PDB file of C-alpha atoms and ligand atoms in Angstrom:
ATOM      1  CA  UNK A   1      57.065 105.183 -36.179  1.00 55.00           C
ATOM      2  CA  UNK A   2      53.919 103.106 -35.501  1.00 73.00           C
ATOM      3  CA  UNK A   3      51.082 103.938 -37.842  1.00 78.00           C
ATOM      4  CA  UNK A   4      48.286 105.842 -36.228  1.00 85.00           C
ATOM      5  CA  UNK A   5      45.247 103.643 -35.826  1.00 93.00           C
ATOM      6  CA  UNK A   6      42.534 106.553 -36.041  1.00 94.00           C
ATOM      7  CA  UNK A   7      42.209 109.813 -37.831  1.00 95.00           C
ATOM      8  CA  UNK A   8      42.141 111.696 -34.596  1.00 97.00           C
ATOM      9  CA  UNK A   9      43.324 111.811 -31.078  1.00 97.00           C
ATOM     10  CA  UNK A  10      42.388 114.043 -28.105  1.00 98.00           C
ATOM     11  CA  UNK A  11      44.882 116.144 -26.221  1.00 97.00           C
ATOM     12  CA  UNK A  12      43.371 117.872 -23.266  1.00 97.00           C
ATOM     13  CA  UNK A  13      40.074 118.096 -24.912  1.00 97.00           C
ATOM     14  CA  UNK A  14      41.235 119.204 -28.387  1.00 97.00           C
ATOM     15  CA  UNK A  15      40.577 116.892 -31.232  1.00 97.00           C
ATOM     16  CA  UNK A  16      43.743 116.763 -33.249  1.00 97.00           C
ATOM     17  CA  UNK A  17      44.960 114.788 -36.272  1.00 97.00           C
ATOM     18  CA  UNK A  18      46.744 111.632 -35.062  1.00 96.00           C
ATOM     19  CA  UNK A  19      49.973 112.659 -36.606  1.00 93.00           C
ATOM     20  CA  UNK A  20      50.180 115.499 -33.986  1.00 91.00           C
ATOM     21  CA  UNK A  21      50.423 113.167 -31.027  1.00 92.00           C
ATOM     22  CA  UNK A  22      53.929 114.089 -29.832  1.00 91.00           C
ATOM     23  CA  UNK A  23      55.472 114.432 -26.616  1.00 93.00           C
ATOM     24  CA  UNK A  24      58.849 116.165 -25.772  1.00 93.00           C
ATOM     25  CA  UNK A  25      61.692 114.052 -24.615  1.00 94.00           C
ATOM     26  CA  UNK A  26      62.327 116.944 -22.051  1.00 93.00           C
ATOM     27  CA  UNK A  27      59.062 116.163 -20.393  1.00 94.00           C
ATOM     28  CA  UNK A  28      60.169 114.758 -16.844  1.00 93.00           C
ATOM     29  CA  UNK A  29      56.975 112.453 -16.765  1.00 95.00           C
ATOM     30  CA  UNK A  30      58.746 110.278 -19.479  1.00 94.00           C
ATOM     31  CA  UNK A  31      61.861 109.862 -17.043  1.00 95.00           C
ATOM     32  CA  UNK A  32      59.965 109.498 -13.789  1.00 96.00           C
ATOM     33  CA  UNK A  33      56.999 107.501 -15.082  1.00 97.00           C
ATOM     34  CA  UNK A  34      54.877 110.166 -13.294  1.00 97.00           C
ATOM     35  CA  UNK A  35      51.711 109.349 -15.014  1.00 98.00           C
ATOM     36  CA  UNK A  36      48.679 107.097 -15.134  1.00 98.00           C
ATOM     37  CA  UNK A  37      46.675 105.352 -17.887  1.00 98.00           C
ATOM     38  CA  UNK A  38      43.650 103.246 -18.678  1.00 98.00           C
ATOM     39  CA  UNK A  39      42.850 100.818 -21.537  1.00 98.00           C
ATOM     40  CA  UNK A  40      39.209 100.694 -22.621  1.00 98.00           C
ATOM     41  CA  UNK A  41      37.647  98.132 -24.894  1.00 98.00           C
ATOM     42  CA  UNK A  42      35.548  99.694 -27.839  1.00 98.00           C
ATOM     43  CA  UNK A  43      33.194  97.317 -29.523  1.00 96.00           C
ATOM     44  CA  UNK A  44      30.325  98.101 -31.826  1.00 96.00           C
ATOM     45  CA  UNK A  45      31.062 101.659 -30.981  1.00 97.00           C
ATOM     46  CA  UNK A  46      30.419 101.201 -27.241  1.00 97.00           C
ATOM     47  CA  UNK A  47      33.142 101.906 -24.715  1.00 98.00           C
ATOM     48  CA  UNK A  48      32.753  99.116 -22.135  1.00 98.00           C
ATOM     49  CA  UNK A  49      32.367 100.291 -18.638  1.00 98.00           C
ATOM     50  CA  UNK A  50      33.916 103.525 -19.512  1.00 98.00           C
ATOM     51  CA  UNK A  51      32.781 105.318 -16.335  1.00 98.00           C
ATOM     52  CA  UNK A  52      34.569 102.660 -14.199  1.00 98.00           C
ATOM     53  CA  UNK A  53      37.724 103.128 -16.173  1.00 98.00           C
ATOM     54  CA  UNK A  54      37.472 106.978 -15.805  1.00 98.00           C
ATOM     55  CA  UNK A  55      36.946 106.337 -12.024  1.00 98.00           C
ATOM     56  CA  UNK A  56      40.044 104.114 -11.804  1.00 98.00           C
ATOM     57  CA  UNK A  57      42.094 106.805 -13.696  1.00 98.00           C
ATOM     58  CA  UNK A  58      41.327 109.222 -10.923  1.00 98.00           C
ATOM     59  CA  UNK A  59      42.051 106.740  -8.293  1.00 98.00           C
ATOM     60  CA  UNK A  60      45.342 105.788  -9.860  1.00 98.00           C
ATOM     61  CA  UNK A  61      46.149 109.601 -10.022  1.00 98.00           C
ATOM     62  CA  UNK A  62      45.166 109.976  -6.347  1.00 97.00           C
ATOM     63  CA  UNK A  63      47.661 107.115  -5.393  1.00 97.00           C
ATOM     64  CA  UNK A  64      50.547 109.113  -6.837  1.00 97.00           C
ATOM     65  CA  UNK A  65      49.075 112.540  -6.064  1.00 97.00           C
ATOM     66  CA  UNK A  66      48.954 113.557  -9.756  1.00 96.00           C
ATOM     67  CA  UNK A  67      46.778 116.683 -10.010  1.00 93.00           C
ATOM     68  CA  UNK A  68      44.079 116.572 -12.786  1.00 92.00           C
ATOM     69  CA  UNK A  69      42.585 119.859 -14.003  1.00 92.00           C
ATOM     70  CA  UNK A  70      39.512 118.198 -15.415  1.00 96.00           C
ATOM     71  CA  UNK A  71      36.646 116.326 -13.804  1.00 96.00           C
ATOM     72  CA  UNK A  72      35.344 112.788 -14.722  1.00 97.00           C
ATOM     73  CA  UNK A  73      32.529 113.708 -16.906  1.00 98.00           C
ATOM     74  CA  UNK A  74      34.797 115.978 -18.968  1.00 98.00           C
ATOM     75  CA  UNK A  75      37.225 113.146 -19.870  1.00 98.00           C
ATOM     76  CA  UNK A  76      34.503 110.689 -20.376  1.00 98.00           C
ATOM     77  CA  UNK A  77      32.917 113.227 -22.799  1.00 98.00           C
ATOM     78  CA  UNK A  78      36.257 113.438 -24.666  1.00 98.00           C
ATOM     79  CA  UNK A  79      36.311 109.650 -25.076  1.00 98.00           C
ATOM     80  CA  UNK A  80      32.743 109.574 -26.272  1.00 98.00           C
ATOM     81  CA  UNK A  81      33.231 112.443 -28.751  1.00 97.00           C
ATOM     82  CA  UNK A  82      36.384 110.746 -30.273  1.00 98.00           C
ATOM     83  CA  UNK A  83      34.626 107.328 -30.652  1.00 98.00           C
ATOM     84  CA  UNK A  84      31.789 109.279 -32.437  1.00 97.00           C
ATOM     85  CA  UNK A  85      33.865 111.517 -34.670  1.00 97.00           C
ATOM     86  CA  UNK A  86      36.112 108.718 -35.982  1.00 97.00           C
ATOM     87  CA  UNK A  87      33.184 106.191 -35.960  1.00 97.00           C
ATOM     88  CA  UNK A  88      35.308 103.653 -33.985  1.00 97.00           C
ATOM     89  CA  UNK A  89      33.833 100.257 -34.041  1.00 96.00           C
ATOM     90  CA  UNK A  90      36.473  98.161 -32.485  1.00 96.00           C
ATOM     91  CA  UNK A  91      39.615  99.494 -30.482  1.00 97.00           C
ATOM     92  CA  UNK A  92      41.711  99.361 -27.314  1.00 97.00           C
ATOM     93  CA  UNK A  93      41.559 102.885 -26.628  1.00 97.00           C
ATOM     94  CA  UNK A  94      44.141 104.329 -24.136  1.00 98.00           C
ATOM     95  CA  UNK A  95      43.840 107.356 -21.938  1.00 98.00           C
ATOM     96  CA  UNK A  96      47.469 108.338 -21.036  1.00 98.00           C
ATOM     97  CA  UNK A  97      48.023 111.080 -18.460  1.00 98.00           C
ATOM     98  CA  UNK A  98      51.511 112.578 -18.042  1.00 97.00           C
ATOM     99  CA  UNK A  99      52.190 114.626 -14.855  1.00 95.00           C
ATOM    100  CA  UNK A 100      52.797 118.241 -14.995  1.00 91.00           C
ATOM    101  CA  UNK A 101      55.941 119.432 -16.472  1.00 87.00           C
ATOM    102  CA  UNK A 102      57.371 122.679 -15.057  1.00 84.00           C
ATOM    103  CA  UNK A 103      54.701 125.098 -15.436  1.00 84.00           C
ATOM    104  CA  UNK A 104      52.924 123.034 -18.104  1.00 86.00           C
ATOM    105  CA  UNK A 105      49.516 121.385 -17.200  1.00 89.00           C
ATOM    106  CA  UNK A 106      49.065 117.600 -16.987  1.00 94.00           C
ATOM    107  CA  UNK A 107      48.810 116.173 -20.441  1.00 96.00           C
ATOM    108  CA  UNK A 108      45.737 113.961 -21.224  1.00 97.00           C
ATOM    109  CA  UNK A 109      45.903 111.961 -24.407  1.00 98.00           C
ATOM    110  CA  UNK A 110      43.293 109.782 -25.682  1.00 98.00           C
ATOM    111  CA  UNK A 111      44.665 107.355 -28.249  1.00 97.00           C
ATOM    112  CA  UNK A 112      42.786 104.684 -30.142  1.00 97.00           C
ATOM    113  CA  UNK A 113      44.803 101.589 -31.019  1.00 96.00           C
ATOM    114  CA  UNK A 114      44.057  98.038 -32.280  1.00 96.00           C
ATOM    115  CA  UNK A 115      42.192  95.618 -30.055  1.00 95.00           C
ATOM    116  CA  UNK A 116      44.405  92.554 -29.376  1.00 94.00           C
ATOM    117  CA  UNK A 117      42.683  89.348 -30.481  1.00 92.00           C
ATOM    118  CA  UNK A 118      43.401  86.094 -28.580  1.00 93.00           C
ATOM    119  CA  UNK A 119      43.396  82.705 -30.041  1.00 91.00           C
ATOM    120  CA  UNK A 120      39.835  81.557 -29.632  1.00 90.00           C
ATOM    121  CA  UNK A 121      40.950  77.961 -28.747  1.00 92.00           C
ATOM    122  CA  UNK A 122      42.336  79.646 -25.373  1.00 93.00           C
ATOM    123  CA  UNK A 123      38.769  80.158 -24.336  1.00 92.00           C
ATOM    124  CA  UNK A 124      37.559  76.845 -25.041  1.00 91.00           C
ATOM    125  CA  UNK A 125      40.523  74.587 -24.227  1.00 94.00           C
ATOM    126  CA  UNK A 126      42.655  76.874 -21.872  1.00 96.00           C
ATOM    127  CA  UNK A 127      46.135  77.931 -22.260  1.00 97.00           C
ATOM    128  CA  UNK A 128      49.570  78.251 -20.424  1.00 98.00           C
ATOM    129  CA  UNK A 129      51.252  80.886 -18.283  1.00 98.00           C
ATOM    130  CA  UNK A 130      54.731  81.373 -16.768  1.00 98.00           C
ATOM    131  CA  UNK A 131      55.638  82.933 -13.452  1.00 98.00           C
ATOM    132  CA  UNK A 132      57.987  85.985 -13.202  1.00 98.00           C
ATOM    133  CA  UNK A 133      59.574  87.181 -10.023  1.00 98.00           C
ATOM    134  CA  UNK A 134      58.722  90.863  -9.445  1.00 98.00           C
ATOM    135  CA  UNK A 135      56.158  93.264  -8.576  1.00 97.00           C
ATOM    136  CA  UNK A 136      54.919  96.623  -9.814  1.00 97.00           C
ATOM    137  CA  UNK A 137      55.527  99.704  -7.619  1.00 96.00           C
ATOM    138  CA  UNK A 138      52.283 100.984  -6.059  1.00 97.00           C
ATOM    139  CA  UNK A 139      50.353  97.961  -7.515  1.00 97.00           C
ATOM    140  CA  UNK A 140      47.062  99.410  -6.763  1.00 98.00           C
ATOM    141  CA  UNK A 141      47.641 102.250  -9.376  1.00 98.00           C
ATOM    142  CA  UNK A 142      47.833 101.809 -13.065  1.00 98.00           C
ATOM    143  CA  UNK A 143      50.861 103.982 -13.575  1.00 98.00           C
ATOM    144  CA  UNK A 144      53.101 104.603 -16.541  1.00 98.00           C
ATOM    145  CA  UNK A 145      55.923 102.588 -14.787  1.00 97.00           C
ATOM    146  CA  UNK A 146      55.160  99.405 -16.829  1.00 97.00           C
ATOM    147  CA  UNK A 147      58.746  98.054 -16.946  1.00 98.00           C
ATOM    148  CA  UNK A 148      58.026  94.990 -14.816  1.00 98.00           C
ATOM    149  CA  UNK A 149      54.787  94.230 -16.941  1.00 98.00           C
ATOM    150  CA  UNK A 150      56.885  94.505 -20.077  1.00 98.00           C
ATOM    151  CA  UNK A 151      59.789  92.348 -18.860  1.00 98.00           C
ATOM    152  CA  UNK A 152      57.315  89.639 -17.647  1.00 98.00           C
ATOM    153  CA  UNK A 153      55.240  89.573 -20.862  1.00 98.00           C
ATOM    154  CA  UNK A 154      58.385  89.604 -22.927  1.00 98.00           C
ATOM    155  CA  UNK A 155      59.579  86.429 -21.218  1.00 98.00           C
ATOM    156  CA  UNK A 156      56.167  84.817 -21.668  1.00 98.00           C
ATOM    157  CA  UNK A 157      56.209  85.432 -25.206  1.00 98.00           C
ATOM    158  CA  UNK A 158      59.707  84.020 -25.536  1.00 98.00           C
ATOM    159  CA  UNK A 159      58.405  80.905 -23.907  1.00 98.00           C
ATOM    160  CA  UNK A 160      55.386  80.662 -26.125  1.00 97.00           C
ATOM    161  CA  UNK A 161      53.104  81.454 -22.947  1.00 98.00           C
ATOM    162  CA  UNK A 162      49.907  83.530 -23.062  1.00 97.00           C
ATOM    163  CA  UNK A 163      50.726  85.449 -19.757  1.00 98.00           C
ATOM    164  CA  UNK A 164      53.265  85.951 -16.957  1.00 98.00           C
ATOM    165  CA  UNK A 165      52.086  85.922 -13.331  1.00 98.00           C
ATOM    166  CA  UNK A 166      54.223  87.998 -11.051  1.00 98.00           C
ATOM    167  CA  UNK A 167      55.511  86.266  -7.892  1.00 98.00           C
ATOM    168  CA  UNK A 168      56.373  88.225  -4.831  1.00 98.00           C
ATOM    169  CA  UNK A 169      59.126  87.777  -2.187  1.00 97.00           C
ATOM    170  CA  UNK A 170      56.798  85.385  -0.237  1.00 98.00           C
ATOM    171  CA  UNK A 171      56.516  83.084  -3.389  1.00 98.00           C
ATOM    172  CA  UNK A 172      52.971  84.075  -3.904  1.00 98.00           C
ATOM    173  CA  UNK A 173      51.303  84.794  -7.194  1.00 98.00           C
ATOM    174  CA  UNK A 174      49.810  88.377  -7.189  1.00 98.00           C
ATOM    175  CA  UNK A 175      48.702  89.317 -10.788  1.00 98.00           C
ATOM    176  CA  UNK A 176      49.317  88.762 -14.407  1.00 98.00           C
ATOM    177  CA  UNK A 177      51.447  91.243 -16.427  1.00 98.00           C
ATOM    178  CA  UNK A 178      48.225  92.803 -17.626  1.00 98.00           C
ATOM    179  CA  UNK A 179      45.447  90.696 -15.963  1.00 98.00           C
ATOM    180  CA  UNK A 180      44.190  89.621 -12.569  1.00 98.00           C
ATOM    181  CA  UNK A 181      44.323  85.842 -11.561  1.00 98.00           C
ATOM    182  CA  UNK A 182      41.732  83.508  -9.924  1.00 98.00           C
ATOM    183  CA  UNK A 183      42.068  79.919  -8.759  1.00 98.00           C
ATOM    184  CA  UNK A 184      39.333  77.468  -7.816  1.00 98.00           C
ATOM    185  CA  UNK A 185      39.763  74.767  -5.217  1.00 97.00           C
ATOM    186  CA  UNK A 186      37.056  72.671  -3.680  1.00 90.00           C
ATOM    187  CA  UNK A 187      34.394  74.906  -5.399  1.00 87.00           C
ATOM    188  CA  UNK A 188      35.700  78.097  -3.806  1.00 97.00           C
ATOM    189  CA  UNK A 189      37.192  80.921  -5.872  1.00 98.00           C
ATOM    190  CA  UNK A 190      40.251  82.753  -4.633  1.00 98.00           C
ATOM    191  CA  UNK A 191      41.962  85.920  -5.940  1.00 98.00           C
ATOM    192  CA  UNK A 192      44.822  87.784  -4.448  1.00 98.00           C
ATOM    193  CA  UNK A 193      43.902  90.666  -2.264  1.00 98.00           C
ATOM    194  CA  UNK A 194      43.071  94.024  -3.724  1.00 97.00           C
ATOM    195  CA  UNK A 195      45.834  95.723  -1.738  1.00 95.00           C
ATOM    196  CA  UNK A 196      48.543  93.817  -3.686  1.00 95.00           C
ATOM    197  CA  UNK A 197      47.044  94.122  -7.283  1.00 98.00           C
ATOM    198  CA  UNK A 198      45.590  96.473  -9.735  1.00 98.00           C
ATOM    199  CA  UNK A 199      41.791  95.892  -8.921  1.00 97.00           C
ATOM    200  CA  UNK A 200      40.706  95.140 -12.547  1.00 98.00           C
ATOM    201  CA  UNK A 201      37.298  96.241 -13.972  1.00 98.00           C
ATOM    202  CA  UNK A 202      36.937  92.775 -15.116  1.00 98.00           C
ATOM    203  CA  UNK A 203      38.093  91.341 -11.845  1.00 98.00           C
ATOM    204  CA  UNK A 204      35.185  93.345 -10.107  1.00 98.00           C
ATOM    205  CA  UNK A 205      32.593  92.227 -12.680  1.00 98.00           C
ATOM    206  CA  UNK A 206      33.734  88.672 -12.237  1.00 98.00           C
ATOM    207  CA  UNK A 207      33.650  88.882  -8.401  1.00 98.00           C
ATOM    208  CA  UNK A 208      30.013  90.114  -8.617  1.00 98.00           C
ATOM    209  CA  UNK A 209      28.988  87.630 -11.112  1.00 98.00           C
ATOM    210  CA  UNK A 210      30.436  84.673  -9.124  1.00 98.00           C
ATOM    211  CA  UNK A 211      28.542  85.872  -5.993  1.00 98.00           C
ATOM    212  CA  UNK A 212      25.405  86.175  -7.903  1.00 97.00           C
ATOM    213  CA  UNK A 213      25.634  82.588  -9.157  1.00 96.00           C
ATOM    214  CA  UNK A 214      26.186  81.531  -5.563  1.00 97.00           C
ATOM    215  CA  UNK A 215      29.898  80.757  -5.805  1.00 97.00           C
ATOM    216  CA  UNK A 216      31.911  81.265  -2.743  1.00 98.00           C
ATOM    217  CA  UNK A 217      34.624  83.852  -3.598  1.00 98.00           C
ATOM    218  CA  UNK A 218      37.353  85.404  -1.429  1.00 98.00           C
ATOM    219  CA  UNK A 219      40.468  87.307  -1.383  1.00 98.00           C
ATOM    220  CA  UNK A 220      43.577  85.402  -0.158  1.00 98.00           C
ATOM    221  CA  UNK A 221      47.176  85.018  -1.067  1.00 98.00           C
ATOM    222  CA  UNK A 222      47.945  82.278  -3.776  1.00 98.00           C
ATOM    223  CA  UNK A 223      51.331  80.627  -2.807  1.00 98.00           C
ATOM    224  CA  UNK A 224      53.000  79.128  -5.817  1.00 98.00           C
ATOM    225  CA  UNK A 225      53.042  75.766  -4.074  1.00 98.00           C
ATOM    226  CA  UNK A 226      49.185  75.690  -3.738  1.00 98.00           C
ATOM    227  CA  UNK A 227      48.894  75.513  -7.556  1.00 98.00           C
ATOM    228  CA  UNK A 228      49.601  71.724  -7.306  1.00 98.00           C
ATOM    229  CA  UNK A 229      46.182  71.334  -5.509  1.00 98.00           C
ATOM    230  CA  UNK A 230      43.907  73.801  -7.235  1.00 98.00           C
ATOM    231  CA  UNK A 231      41.311  72.522  -9.612  1.00 98.00           C
ATOM    232  CA  UNK A 232      40.949  75.429 -11.992  1.00 98.00           C
ATOM    233  CA  UNK A 233      42.524  78.722 -12.714  1.00 98.00           C
ATOM    234  CA  UNK A 234      41.777  81.684 -15.082  1.00 98.00           C
ATOM    235  CA  UNK A 235      42.874  85.200 -15.625  1.00 98.00           C
ATOM    236  CA  UNK A 236      40.850  88.349 -16.486  1.00 98.00           C
ATOM    237  CA  UNK A 237      41.284  91.672 -18.271  1.00 98.00           C
ATOM    238  CA  UNK A 238      39.696  94.270 -20.417  1.00 97.00           C
ATOM    239  CA  UNK A 239      40.733  92.816 -23.667  1.00 96.00           C
ATOM    240  CA  UNK A 240      41.005  89.140 -22.735  1.00 97.00           C
ATOM    241  CA  UNK A 241      37.758  88.992 -20.623  1.00 97.00           C
ATOM    242  CA  UNK A 242      38.175  85.519 -18.881  1.00 97.00           C
ATOM    243  CA  UNK A 243      40.828  83.053 -20.227  1.00 97.00           C
ATOM    244  CA  UNK A 244      41.260  79.641 -18.612  1.00 98.00           C
ATOM    245  CA  UNK A 245      44.799  78.675 -17.561  1.00 98.00           C
ATOM    246  CA  UNK A 246      45.719  75.000 -17.752  1.00 98.00           C
ATOM    247  CA  UNK A 247      49.283  75.104 -16.815  1.00 98.00           C
ATOM    248  CA  UNK A 248      51.803  77.325 -15.007  1.00 98.00           C
ATOM    249  CA  UNK A 249      55.421  76.813 -15.776  1.00 98.00           C
ATOM    250  CA  UNK A 250      55.589  72.921 -15.405  1.00 98.00           C
ATOM    251  CA  UNK A 251      52.640  72.677 -13.182  1.00 98.00           C
ATOM    252  CA  UNK A 252      49.397  71.267 -14.745  1.00 98.00           C
ATOM    253  CA  UNK A 253      46.311  73.004 -13.289  1.00 98.00           C
ATOM    254  CA  UNK A 254      43.657  70.367 -12.143  1.00 97.00           C
ATOM    255  CA  UNK A 255      42.978  67.957 -14.914  1.00 96.00           C
ATOM    256  CA  UNK A 256      44.586  70.292 -17.443  1.00 97.00           C
ATOM    257  CA  UNK A 257      41.177  71.133 -18.890  1.00 95.00           C
ATOM    258  CA  UNK A 258      38.647  74.039 -18.494  1.00 96.00           C
ATOM    259  CA  UNK A 259      36.766  73.322 -15.468  1.00 96.00           C
ATOM    260  CA  UNK A 260      32.972  74.031 -14.850  1.00 96.00           C
ATOM    261  CA  UNK A 261      33.343  77.127 -12.665  1.00 97.00           C
ATOM    262  CA  UNK A 262      35.469  78.738 -15.246  1.00 97.00           C
ATOM    263  CA  UNK A 263      33.099  77.658 -18.091  1.00 95.00           C
ATOM    264  CA  UNK A 264      30.111  78.960 -16.194  1.00 96.00           C
ATOM    265  CA  UNK A 265      31.850  82.348 -15.516  1.00 97.00           C
ATOM    266  CA  UNK A 266      32.887  82.764 -19.220  1.00 96.00           C
ATOM    267  CA  UNK A 267      29.299  82.104 -20.375  1.00 93.00           C
ATOM    268  CA  UNK A 268      27.967  84.555 -17.794  1.00 95.00           C
ATOM    269  CA  UNK A 269      30.581  87.204 -18.696  1.00 96.00           C
ATOM    270  CA  UNK A 270      30.203  86.899 -22.477  1.00 94.00           C
ATOM    271  CA  UNK A 271      26.537  87.161 -22.362  1.00 93.00           C
ATOM    272  CA  UNK A 272      26.611  90.135 -20.172  1.00 95.00           C
ATOM    273  CA  UNK A 273      29.330  91.677 -22.451  1.00 95.00           C
ATOM    274  CA  UNK A 274      27.233  91.098 -25.568  1.00 94.00           C
ATOM    275  CA  UNK A 275      24.284  92.921 -23.935  1.00 94.00           C
ATOM    276  CA  UNK A 276      26.207  95.876 -22.993  1.00 96.00           C
ATOM    277  CA  UNK A 277      27.806  96.402 -26.458  1.00 95.00           C
ATOM    278  CA  UNK A 278      24.418  95.657 -28.023  1.00 91.00           C
ATOM    279  CA  UNK A 279      25.510  92.406 -29.826  1.00 88.00           C
ATOM    280  CA  UNK A 280      23.270  89.282 -30.005  1.00 81.00           C
ATOM    281  CA  UNK A 281      23.676  87.433 -26.640  1.00 68.00           C
ATOM    282  CA  UNK A 282      25.809  84.331 -27.117  1.00 63.00           C
ATOM    283  CA  UNK A 283      27.072  85.502 -30.435  1.00 64.00           C
ATOM    284  CA  UNK A 284      30.466  85.867 -28.948  1.00 62.00           C
ATOM    285  CA  UNK A 285      30.445  82.458 -27.349  1.00 66.00           C
ATOM    286  CA  UNK A 286      29.327  80.671 -30.444  1.00 63.00           C
ATOM    287  CA  UNK A 287      31.995  82.173 -32.624  1.00 63.00           C
ATOM    288  CA  UNK A 288      34.618  81.291 -30.010  1.00 65.00           C
ATOM    289  CA  UNK A 289      33.395  77.702 -30.180  1.00 65.00           C
ATOM    290  CA  UNK A 290      33.177  77.701 -34.051  1.00 65.00           C
ATOM    291  CA  UNK A 291      36.612  79.232 -34.347  1.00 61.00           C
ATOM    292  CA  UNK A 292      38.003  76.603 -31.953  1.00 62.00           C
ATOM    293  CA  UNK A 293      36.452  74.025 -34.372  1.00 63.00           C
ATOM    294  CA  UNK A 294      33.887  72.732 -31.692  1.00 63.00           C
TER     295      UNK A 294
HETATM  296  C1  PLP B   1      48.887  94.752 -13.928  1.00 54.58           C
HETATM  297  C2  PLP B   1      47.286  94.660 -14.361  1.00 54.58           C
HETATM  298  N1  PLP B   1      46.579  93.831 -13.652  1.00 54.58           N
HETATM  299  C3  PLP B   1      45.301  93.801 -13.946  1.00 54.58           C
HETATM  300  C4  PLP B   1      44.778  94.268 -15.265  1.00 54.58           C
HETATM  301  C5  PLP B   1      43.312  93.955 -15.557  1.00 54.58           C
HETATM  302  O1  PLP B   1      42.588  95.089 -15.444  1.00 54.58           O
HETATM  303  P1  PLP B   1      41.222  95.374 -16.221  1.00 54.58           P
HETATM  304  O2  PLP B   1      40.218  94.140 -15.921  1.00 54.58           O
HETATM  305  O3  PLP B   1      40.721  96.602 -15.660  1.00 54.58           O
HETATM  306  O4  PLP B   1      41.665  95.423 -17.621  1.00 54.58           O
HETATM  307  C6  PLP B   1      45.640  95.015 -15.993  1.00 54.58           C
HETATM  308  C7  PLP B   1      45.018  95.557 -17.199  1.00 54.58           C
HETATM  309  O5  PLP B   1      45.765  96.070 -18.016  1.00 54.58           O
HETATM  310  C8  PLP B   1      46.887  95.230 -15.498  1.00 54.58           C
HETATM  311  O6  PLP B   1      47.799  95.920 -16.415  1.00 54.58           O
END
């Protein structure tokens, strides 16, 4: 059994010792994947964009018509209470919601876990990804049906790659196994349409930051063949923030280096992030560069 990360978890509003986080194998939601989830980064005791994550939890539930007996404020309050009670400083905190089972209510678990750390050199020098043929069912929703994500990231890890980008039946890249993707060509930024992907909280923030900086940004499909002519590429997620991609399968992206648009957005994002989690602005960036030996 994995060792619990925190002293407590929350189940439907009740603070319980972590050892009591169990679910029955008879729960149909396990078999049907009838459930939704969220992953939230806690840093310095601050849950980054918690309200947006809780909103998306409700949107995901709406897509699969999963009834929720609680309102947004209540669930948000449970997260805040757990972070405070266990004095969580750094965590990737999951809200897992399992659909109702027979006459039992929906189960809402709040489970803190360790925050994954990515090699700091990725942010400064870029990294590689692979493609994986497949798509998630109901891609707009963050459901418990994560098999395709898992198979994709497992293949990426076997090949020593940072991420796997899903490729659809039209040979277009849609999203990462746990991230959104962006390409830059001729100064324009493109990301696959929201209807085909999970619209990431980080994706939305990057979209707004790009617009505020005067970059042209649009939604459009990203054919695999177009990678040969893009200048830059990056992916985004709650725990990764923005990671530059230099190579996809055998295809080198642009000059194989981190380009100016990606670098500008990383700087913008990391300064914004530092402000929200009440850290010194640019501290994160400095430590990334220092860790990468630059
Ligand atoms: C399939 C998929 N796409 C995109 C993302 C990125 O979303 P966010 O920026 O909200 O973490 C995730 C996050 O886990 C994901 O699982």
